[in-house]
CSV table of C-alpha atoms in Angstrom, one decimal:
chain,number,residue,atom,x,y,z
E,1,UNK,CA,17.0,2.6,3.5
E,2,UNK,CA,18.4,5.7,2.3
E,3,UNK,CA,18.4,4.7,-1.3
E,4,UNK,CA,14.2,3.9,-0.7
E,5,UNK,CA,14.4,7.3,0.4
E,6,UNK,CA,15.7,9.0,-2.8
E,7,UNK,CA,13.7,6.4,-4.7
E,8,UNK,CA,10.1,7.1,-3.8
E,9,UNK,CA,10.0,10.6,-4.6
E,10,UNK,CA,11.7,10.0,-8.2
E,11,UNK,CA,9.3,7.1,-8.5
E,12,UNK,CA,6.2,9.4,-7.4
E,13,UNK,CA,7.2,12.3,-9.7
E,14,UNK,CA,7.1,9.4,-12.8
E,15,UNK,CA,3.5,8.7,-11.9
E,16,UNK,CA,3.0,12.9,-10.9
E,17,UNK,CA,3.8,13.8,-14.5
E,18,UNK,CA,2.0,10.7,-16.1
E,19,UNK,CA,-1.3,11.7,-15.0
E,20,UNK,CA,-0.6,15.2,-16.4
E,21,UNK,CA,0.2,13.6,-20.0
E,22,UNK,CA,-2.8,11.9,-19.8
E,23,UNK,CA,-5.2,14.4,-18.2
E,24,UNK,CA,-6.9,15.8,-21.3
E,25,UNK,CA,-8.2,12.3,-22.0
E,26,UNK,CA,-9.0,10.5,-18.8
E,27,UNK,CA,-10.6,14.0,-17.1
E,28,UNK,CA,-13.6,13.0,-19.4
E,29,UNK,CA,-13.3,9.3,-19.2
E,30,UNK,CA,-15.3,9.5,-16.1
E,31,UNK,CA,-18.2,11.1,-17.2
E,32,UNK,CA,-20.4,10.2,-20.1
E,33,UNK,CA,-21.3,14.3,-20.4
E,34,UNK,CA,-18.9,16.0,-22.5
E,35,UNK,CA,-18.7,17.6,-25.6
E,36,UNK,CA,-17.2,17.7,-28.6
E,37,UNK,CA,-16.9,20.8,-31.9
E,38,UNK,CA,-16.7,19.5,-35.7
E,39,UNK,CA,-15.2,22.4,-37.9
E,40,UNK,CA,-16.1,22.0,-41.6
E,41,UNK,CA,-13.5,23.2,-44.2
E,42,UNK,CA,-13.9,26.9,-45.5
E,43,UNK,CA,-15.9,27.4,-49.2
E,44,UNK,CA,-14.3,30.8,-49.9
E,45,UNK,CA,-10.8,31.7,-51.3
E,46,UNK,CA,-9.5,34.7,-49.5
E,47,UNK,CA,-11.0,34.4,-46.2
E,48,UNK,CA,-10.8,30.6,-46.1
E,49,UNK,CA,-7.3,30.7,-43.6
E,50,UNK,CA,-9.6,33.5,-41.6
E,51,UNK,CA,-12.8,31.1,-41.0
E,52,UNK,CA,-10.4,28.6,-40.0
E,53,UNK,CA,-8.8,30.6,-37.2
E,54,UNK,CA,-12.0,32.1,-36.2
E,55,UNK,CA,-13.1,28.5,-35.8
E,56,UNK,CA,-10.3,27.2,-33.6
E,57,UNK,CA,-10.6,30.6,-31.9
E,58,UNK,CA,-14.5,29.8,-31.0
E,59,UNK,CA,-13.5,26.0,-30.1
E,60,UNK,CA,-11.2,26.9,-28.2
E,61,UNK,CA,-13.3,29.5,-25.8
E,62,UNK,CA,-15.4,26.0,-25.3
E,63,UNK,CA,-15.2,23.8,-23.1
E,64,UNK,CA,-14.6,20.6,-25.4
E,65,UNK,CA,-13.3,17.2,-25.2
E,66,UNK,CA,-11.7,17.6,-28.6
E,67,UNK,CA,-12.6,19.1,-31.8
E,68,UNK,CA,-12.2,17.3,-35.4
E,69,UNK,CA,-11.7,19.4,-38.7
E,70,UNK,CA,-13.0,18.3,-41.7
E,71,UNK,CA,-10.2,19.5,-44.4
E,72,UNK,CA,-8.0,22.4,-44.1
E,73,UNK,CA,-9.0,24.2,-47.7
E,74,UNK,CA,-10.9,25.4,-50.3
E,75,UNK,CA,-11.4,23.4,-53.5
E,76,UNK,CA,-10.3,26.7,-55.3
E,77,UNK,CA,-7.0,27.3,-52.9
E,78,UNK,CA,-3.7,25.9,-54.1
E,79,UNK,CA,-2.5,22.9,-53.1
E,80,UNK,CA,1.0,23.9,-52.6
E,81,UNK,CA,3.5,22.3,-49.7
E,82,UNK,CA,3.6,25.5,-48.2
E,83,UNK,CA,0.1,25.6,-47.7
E,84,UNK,CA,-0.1,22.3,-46.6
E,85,UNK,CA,2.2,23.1,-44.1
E,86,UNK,CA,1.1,26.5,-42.7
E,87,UNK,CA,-2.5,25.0,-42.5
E,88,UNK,CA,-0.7,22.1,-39.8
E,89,UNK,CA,0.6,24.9,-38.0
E,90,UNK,CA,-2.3,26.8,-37.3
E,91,UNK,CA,-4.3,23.3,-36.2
E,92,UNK,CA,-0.9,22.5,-34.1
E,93,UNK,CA,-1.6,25.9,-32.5
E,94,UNK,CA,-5.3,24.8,-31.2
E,95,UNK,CA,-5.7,24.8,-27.4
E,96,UNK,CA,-8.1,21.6,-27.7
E,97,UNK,CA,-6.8,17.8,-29.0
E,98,UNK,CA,-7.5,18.5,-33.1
E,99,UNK,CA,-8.0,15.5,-35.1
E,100,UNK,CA,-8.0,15.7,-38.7
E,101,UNK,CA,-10.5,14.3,-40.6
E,102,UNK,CA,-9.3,14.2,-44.8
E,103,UNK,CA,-11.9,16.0,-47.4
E,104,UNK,CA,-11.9,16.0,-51.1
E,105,UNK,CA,-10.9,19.0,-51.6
E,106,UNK,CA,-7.8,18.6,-49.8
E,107,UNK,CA,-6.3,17.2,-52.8
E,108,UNK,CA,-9.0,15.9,-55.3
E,109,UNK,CA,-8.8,18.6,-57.1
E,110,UNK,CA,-5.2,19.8,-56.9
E,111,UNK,CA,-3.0,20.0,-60.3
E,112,UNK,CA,0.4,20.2,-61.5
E,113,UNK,CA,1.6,23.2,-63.3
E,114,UNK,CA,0.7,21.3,-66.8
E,115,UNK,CA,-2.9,20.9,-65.6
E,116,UNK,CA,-2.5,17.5,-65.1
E,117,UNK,CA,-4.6,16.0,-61.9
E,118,UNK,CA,-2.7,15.6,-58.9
E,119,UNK,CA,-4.7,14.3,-56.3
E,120,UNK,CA,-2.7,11.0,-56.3
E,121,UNK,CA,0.5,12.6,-55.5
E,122,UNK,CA,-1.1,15.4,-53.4
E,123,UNK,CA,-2.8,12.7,-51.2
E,124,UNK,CA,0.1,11.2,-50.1
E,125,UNK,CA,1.9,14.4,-49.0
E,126,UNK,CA,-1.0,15.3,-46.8
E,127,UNK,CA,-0.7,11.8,-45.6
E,128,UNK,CA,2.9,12.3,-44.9
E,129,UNK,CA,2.3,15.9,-43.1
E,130,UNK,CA,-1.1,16.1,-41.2
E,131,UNK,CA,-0.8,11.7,-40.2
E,132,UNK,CA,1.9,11.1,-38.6
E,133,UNK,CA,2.5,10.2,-34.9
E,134,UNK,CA,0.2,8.8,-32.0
E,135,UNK,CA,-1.2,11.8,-30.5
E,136,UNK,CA,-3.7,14.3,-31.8
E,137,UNK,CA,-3.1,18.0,-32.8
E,138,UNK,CA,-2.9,20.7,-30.6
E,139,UNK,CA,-2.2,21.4,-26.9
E,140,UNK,CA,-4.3,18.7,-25.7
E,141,UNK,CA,-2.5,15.5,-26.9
E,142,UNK,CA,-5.0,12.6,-26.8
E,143,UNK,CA,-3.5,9.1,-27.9
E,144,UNK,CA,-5.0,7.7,-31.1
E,145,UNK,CA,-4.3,4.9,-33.5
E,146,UNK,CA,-4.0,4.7,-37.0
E,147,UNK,CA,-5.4,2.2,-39.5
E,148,UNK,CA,-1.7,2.1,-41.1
E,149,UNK,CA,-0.5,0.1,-38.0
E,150,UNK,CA,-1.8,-2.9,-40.1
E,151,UNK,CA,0.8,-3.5,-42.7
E,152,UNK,CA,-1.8,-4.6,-45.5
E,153,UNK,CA,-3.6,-1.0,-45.1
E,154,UNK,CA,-0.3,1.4,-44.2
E,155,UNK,CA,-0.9,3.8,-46.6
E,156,UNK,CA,-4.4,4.6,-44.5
E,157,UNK,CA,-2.9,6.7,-41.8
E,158,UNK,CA,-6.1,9.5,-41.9
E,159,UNK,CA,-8.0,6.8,-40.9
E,160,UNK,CA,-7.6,7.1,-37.1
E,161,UNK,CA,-9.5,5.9,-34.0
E,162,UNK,CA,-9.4,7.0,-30.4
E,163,UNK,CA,-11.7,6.9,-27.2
E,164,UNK,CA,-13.1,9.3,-24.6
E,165,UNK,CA,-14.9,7.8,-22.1
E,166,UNK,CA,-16.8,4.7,-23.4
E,167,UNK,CA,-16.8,6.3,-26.9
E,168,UNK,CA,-15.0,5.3,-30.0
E,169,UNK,CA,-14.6,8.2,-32.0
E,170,UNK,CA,-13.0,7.4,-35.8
E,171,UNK,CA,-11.9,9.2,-38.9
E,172,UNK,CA,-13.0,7.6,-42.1
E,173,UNK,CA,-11.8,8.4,-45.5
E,174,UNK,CA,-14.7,9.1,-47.8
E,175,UNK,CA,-13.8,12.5,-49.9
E,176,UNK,CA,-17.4,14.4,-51.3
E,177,UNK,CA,-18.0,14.0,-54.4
E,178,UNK,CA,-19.1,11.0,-54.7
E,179,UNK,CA,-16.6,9.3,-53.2
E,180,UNK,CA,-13.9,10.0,-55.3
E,181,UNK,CA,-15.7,7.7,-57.4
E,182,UNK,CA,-14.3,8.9,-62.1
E,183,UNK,CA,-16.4,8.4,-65.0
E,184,UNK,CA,-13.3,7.8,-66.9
E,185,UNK,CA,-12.7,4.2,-68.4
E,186,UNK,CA,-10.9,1.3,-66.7
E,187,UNK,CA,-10.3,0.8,-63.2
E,188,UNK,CA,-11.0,3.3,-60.2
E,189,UNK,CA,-7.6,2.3,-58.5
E,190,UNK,CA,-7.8,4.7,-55.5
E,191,UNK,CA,-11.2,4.2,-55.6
E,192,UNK,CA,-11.7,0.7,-55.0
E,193,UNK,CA,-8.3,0.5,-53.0
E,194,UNK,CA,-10.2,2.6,-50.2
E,195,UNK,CA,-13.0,0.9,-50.7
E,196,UNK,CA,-11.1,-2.3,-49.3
E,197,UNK,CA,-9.7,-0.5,-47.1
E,198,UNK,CA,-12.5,1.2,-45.1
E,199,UNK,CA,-14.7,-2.1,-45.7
E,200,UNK,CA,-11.9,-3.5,-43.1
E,201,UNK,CA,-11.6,-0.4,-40.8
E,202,UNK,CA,-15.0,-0.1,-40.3
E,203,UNK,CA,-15.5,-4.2,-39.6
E,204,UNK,CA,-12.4,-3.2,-37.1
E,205,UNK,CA,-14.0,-0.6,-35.1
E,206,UNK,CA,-17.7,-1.9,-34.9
E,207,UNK,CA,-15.8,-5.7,-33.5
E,208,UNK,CA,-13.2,-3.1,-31.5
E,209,UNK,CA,-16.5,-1.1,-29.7
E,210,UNK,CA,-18.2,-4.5,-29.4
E,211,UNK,CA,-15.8,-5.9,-27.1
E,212,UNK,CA,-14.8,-3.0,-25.2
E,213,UNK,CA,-19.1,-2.7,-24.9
E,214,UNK,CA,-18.5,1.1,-25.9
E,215,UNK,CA,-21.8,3.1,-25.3
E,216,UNK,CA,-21.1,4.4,-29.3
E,217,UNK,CA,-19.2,4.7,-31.8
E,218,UNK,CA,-18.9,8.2,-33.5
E,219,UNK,CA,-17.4,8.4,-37.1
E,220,UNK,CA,-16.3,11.5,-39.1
E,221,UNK,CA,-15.8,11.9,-42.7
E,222,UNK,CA,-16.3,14.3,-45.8
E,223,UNK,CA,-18.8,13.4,-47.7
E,224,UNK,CA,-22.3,12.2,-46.8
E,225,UNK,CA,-22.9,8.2,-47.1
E,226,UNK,CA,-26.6,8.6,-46.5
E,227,UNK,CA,-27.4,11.4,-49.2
E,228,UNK,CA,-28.8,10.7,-52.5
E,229,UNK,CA,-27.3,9.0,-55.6
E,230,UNK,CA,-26.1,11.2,-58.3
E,231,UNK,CA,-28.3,12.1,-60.8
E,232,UNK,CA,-29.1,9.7,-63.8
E,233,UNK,CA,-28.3,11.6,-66.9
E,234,UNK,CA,-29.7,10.5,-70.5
E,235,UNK,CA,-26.5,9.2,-71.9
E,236,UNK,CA,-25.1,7.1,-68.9
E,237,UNK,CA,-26.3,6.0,-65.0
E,238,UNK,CA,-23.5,7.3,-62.6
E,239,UNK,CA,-22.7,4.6,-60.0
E,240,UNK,CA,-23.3,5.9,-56.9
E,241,UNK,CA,-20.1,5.8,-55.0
E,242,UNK,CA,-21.1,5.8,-51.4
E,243,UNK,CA,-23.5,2.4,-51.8
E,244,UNK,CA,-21.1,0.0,-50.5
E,245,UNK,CA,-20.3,1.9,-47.6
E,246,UNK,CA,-23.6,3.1,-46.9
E,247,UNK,CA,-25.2,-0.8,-47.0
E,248,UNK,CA,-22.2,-1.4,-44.5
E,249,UNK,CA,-23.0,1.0,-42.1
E,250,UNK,CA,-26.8,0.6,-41.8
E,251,UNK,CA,-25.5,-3.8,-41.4
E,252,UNK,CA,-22.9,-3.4,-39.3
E,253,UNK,CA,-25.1,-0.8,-37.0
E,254,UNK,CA,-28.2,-2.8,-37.2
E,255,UNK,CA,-26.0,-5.8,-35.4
E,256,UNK,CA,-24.1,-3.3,-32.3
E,257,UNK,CA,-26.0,-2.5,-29.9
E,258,UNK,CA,-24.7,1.2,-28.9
E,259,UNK,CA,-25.4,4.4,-30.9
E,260,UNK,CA,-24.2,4.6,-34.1
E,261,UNK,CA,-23.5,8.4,-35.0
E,262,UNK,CA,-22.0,9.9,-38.8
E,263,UNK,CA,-20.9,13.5,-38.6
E,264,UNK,CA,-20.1,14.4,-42.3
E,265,UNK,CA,-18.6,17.7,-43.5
E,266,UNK,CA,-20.9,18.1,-46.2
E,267,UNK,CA,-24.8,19.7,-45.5
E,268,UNK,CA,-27.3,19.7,-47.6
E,269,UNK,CA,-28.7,23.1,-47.3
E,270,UNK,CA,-25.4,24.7,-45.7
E,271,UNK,CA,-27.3,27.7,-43.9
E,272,UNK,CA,-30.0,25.4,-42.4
E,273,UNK,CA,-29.6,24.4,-38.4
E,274,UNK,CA,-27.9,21.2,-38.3
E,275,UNK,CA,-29.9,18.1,-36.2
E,276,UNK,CA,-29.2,14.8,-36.3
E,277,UNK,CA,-31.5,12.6,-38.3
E,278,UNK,CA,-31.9,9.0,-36.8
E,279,UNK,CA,-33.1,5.5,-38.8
E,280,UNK,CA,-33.0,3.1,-35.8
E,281,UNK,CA,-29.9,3.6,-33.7
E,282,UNK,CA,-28.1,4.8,-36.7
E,283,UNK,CA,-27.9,8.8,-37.0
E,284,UNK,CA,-26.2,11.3,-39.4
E,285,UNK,CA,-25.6,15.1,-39.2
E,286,UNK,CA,-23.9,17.5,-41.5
E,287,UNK,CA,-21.8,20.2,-40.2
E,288,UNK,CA,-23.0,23.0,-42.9
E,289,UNK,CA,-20.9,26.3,-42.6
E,290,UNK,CA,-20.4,27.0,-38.7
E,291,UNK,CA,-18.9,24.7,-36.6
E,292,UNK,CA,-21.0,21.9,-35.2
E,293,UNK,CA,-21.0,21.1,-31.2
E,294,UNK,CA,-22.4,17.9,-30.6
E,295,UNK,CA,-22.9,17.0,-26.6
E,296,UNK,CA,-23.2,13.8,-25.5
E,297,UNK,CA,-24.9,13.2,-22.4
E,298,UNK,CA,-26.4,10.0,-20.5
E,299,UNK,CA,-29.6,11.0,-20.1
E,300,UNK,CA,-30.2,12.3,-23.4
E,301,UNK,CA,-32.9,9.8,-25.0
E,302,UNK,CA,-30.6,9.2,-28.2
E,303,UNK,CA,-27.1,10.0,-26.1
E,304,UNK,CA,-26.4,12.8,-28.5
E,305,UNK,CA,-27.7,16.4,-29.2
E,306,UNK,CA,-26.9,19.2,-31.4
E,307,UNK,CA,-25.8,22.7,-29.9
E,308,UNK,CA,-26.7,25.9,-31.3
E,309,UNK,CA,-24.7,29.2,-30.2
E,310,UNK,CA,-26.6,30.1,-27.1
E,311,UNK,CA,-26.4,26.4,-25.6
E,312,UNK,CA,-30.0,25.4,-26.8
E,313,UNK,CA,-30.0,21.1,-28.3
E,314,UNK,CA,-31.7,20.2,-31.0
């Protein structure tokens, strides 16, 4: 009897500070109205580090599920370790759960101090330092998985997946700028390796959300899959490196039958008010310069909205 005695508090305690792991995430698993802020990557050089922090400053004033950010630089910033690193930091110091969704010009185009291209090299060392582990960034640690738990696909880790509620929310690798996709002769190697490779997560996720009967799934990635194919030019046709992926989307969401939403960190006109166009149950928004809040809510007729400053949806 006496050891029962010492053993049910220990026991309750366990289960005490379990819940309190898990709060962040299950406190909006019962309600299918929340929110959620998408933070595109700066476009200046000198203040790029201070729109960041004024970013995750603003997010973190809101009250947010969790908040992605779509790359950590400028195309023109370096590309240094030390960046890399001081860049984690300040996402690690977020109040919200950050997840970090990869853009181009995280690494595409990075050099090495012959002038050489980098990106391959560069790639994998923001692999290695913003990927790693099973919770997100920042104070709020929500669990997520990685595509890299498959051992054909480990090098994927940026591609991530985790739920709130009965959403799927995912990361997907697919850099502006047309995908990553060189001119140069021969083979596209990191090209049409991701290509495979997001061909199976997003077959994953849209056969995951089926069988959970998720009210959504919500994808986040760099460039825009839905925007228009490069420009032909009078010596060669560029192949338009999002048209895989983008005949994948619109047949994979034409068969769930949930909302289908792509946040991209790309806009089209930057300094226009974001909304989210719709083609069926398939919709697409761009974050432009500011941050983009995106509220879901139940009795919204297409579950999502767009939220300007003072609270208005669009």
């Amino acid at each position: 009897m006496t050891t029962k005695r010492f053993l049910l508090p220990a026991l309750l305690a366990c289960i005490v500070s379990a819940a309190m792991v898990a709060a962040p995430a299950t406190a909006w698993a019962a309600s299918q109205d929340f929110a959620f802020g998408v933070i595109g990557h700066a476009t200046g050089t000198a203040r790029s580090e201070d729109a960041l922090r004024q970013a995750i400053a603003e997010t973190d004033a809101d009250n947010l599920a969790f908040v992605v950010v779509n790359g950590i630089k400028s195309a023109s910033e370096g590309c240094d370790d030390a960046l890399y690193s001081q860049r984690h930091e300040l996402l690690a110091q977020a109040q919200n759960g950050v997840f970090m969704s990869l853009a181009g010009s995280d690494w595409i185009t990075c050099r090495d101090r012959e002038q050489r291209s980098d990106a391959i090299e560069r790639l994998a060392r923001m692999r290695d330092i913003f990927y790693s582990g099973e919770f997100s960034l920042g104070a709020s640690r929500l669990p997520l998985l990685r595509q890299s738990l498959t051992p054909k696909f480990r090098s994927y880790a940026e591609n991530t997946r985790w739920e709130v509620g009965n959403l799927l929310f995912a990361t997907v690798n697919l850099p502006a700028g047309n995908n990553h996709f060189l001119l140069d002769g021969g083979r596209n190697n990191e090209f049409e390796d991701r290509l495979i490779a997001n061909r199976n997560w997003l077959q994953h996720l849209f056969a995951f959300a089926a069988l959970k009967k998720s009210a959504a799934i919500v994808f986040f990635c760099d460039g825009n899959p839905f925007g228009p194919p490069p420009k032909r030019s009078f010596f060669r046709t560029q192949r338009d490196g999002f048209a895989e992926t983008r005949r994948l989307f619109s047949e994979l969401a034409g068969k769930f039958p949930g909302r289908v939403l792509v946040v991209y960190g790309q806009a089209a006109k930057p300094k226009a008010a974001s909304h989210i166009l719709w083609t069926g149950n398939l919709g697409n928004v761009g974050v432009g310069e500011r941050w983009l809040k995106v509220v879901v809510d139940d009795h919204l007729p297409q579950l999502f909205a767009v939220a300007d400053a003072d609270g208005e949806r669009r």
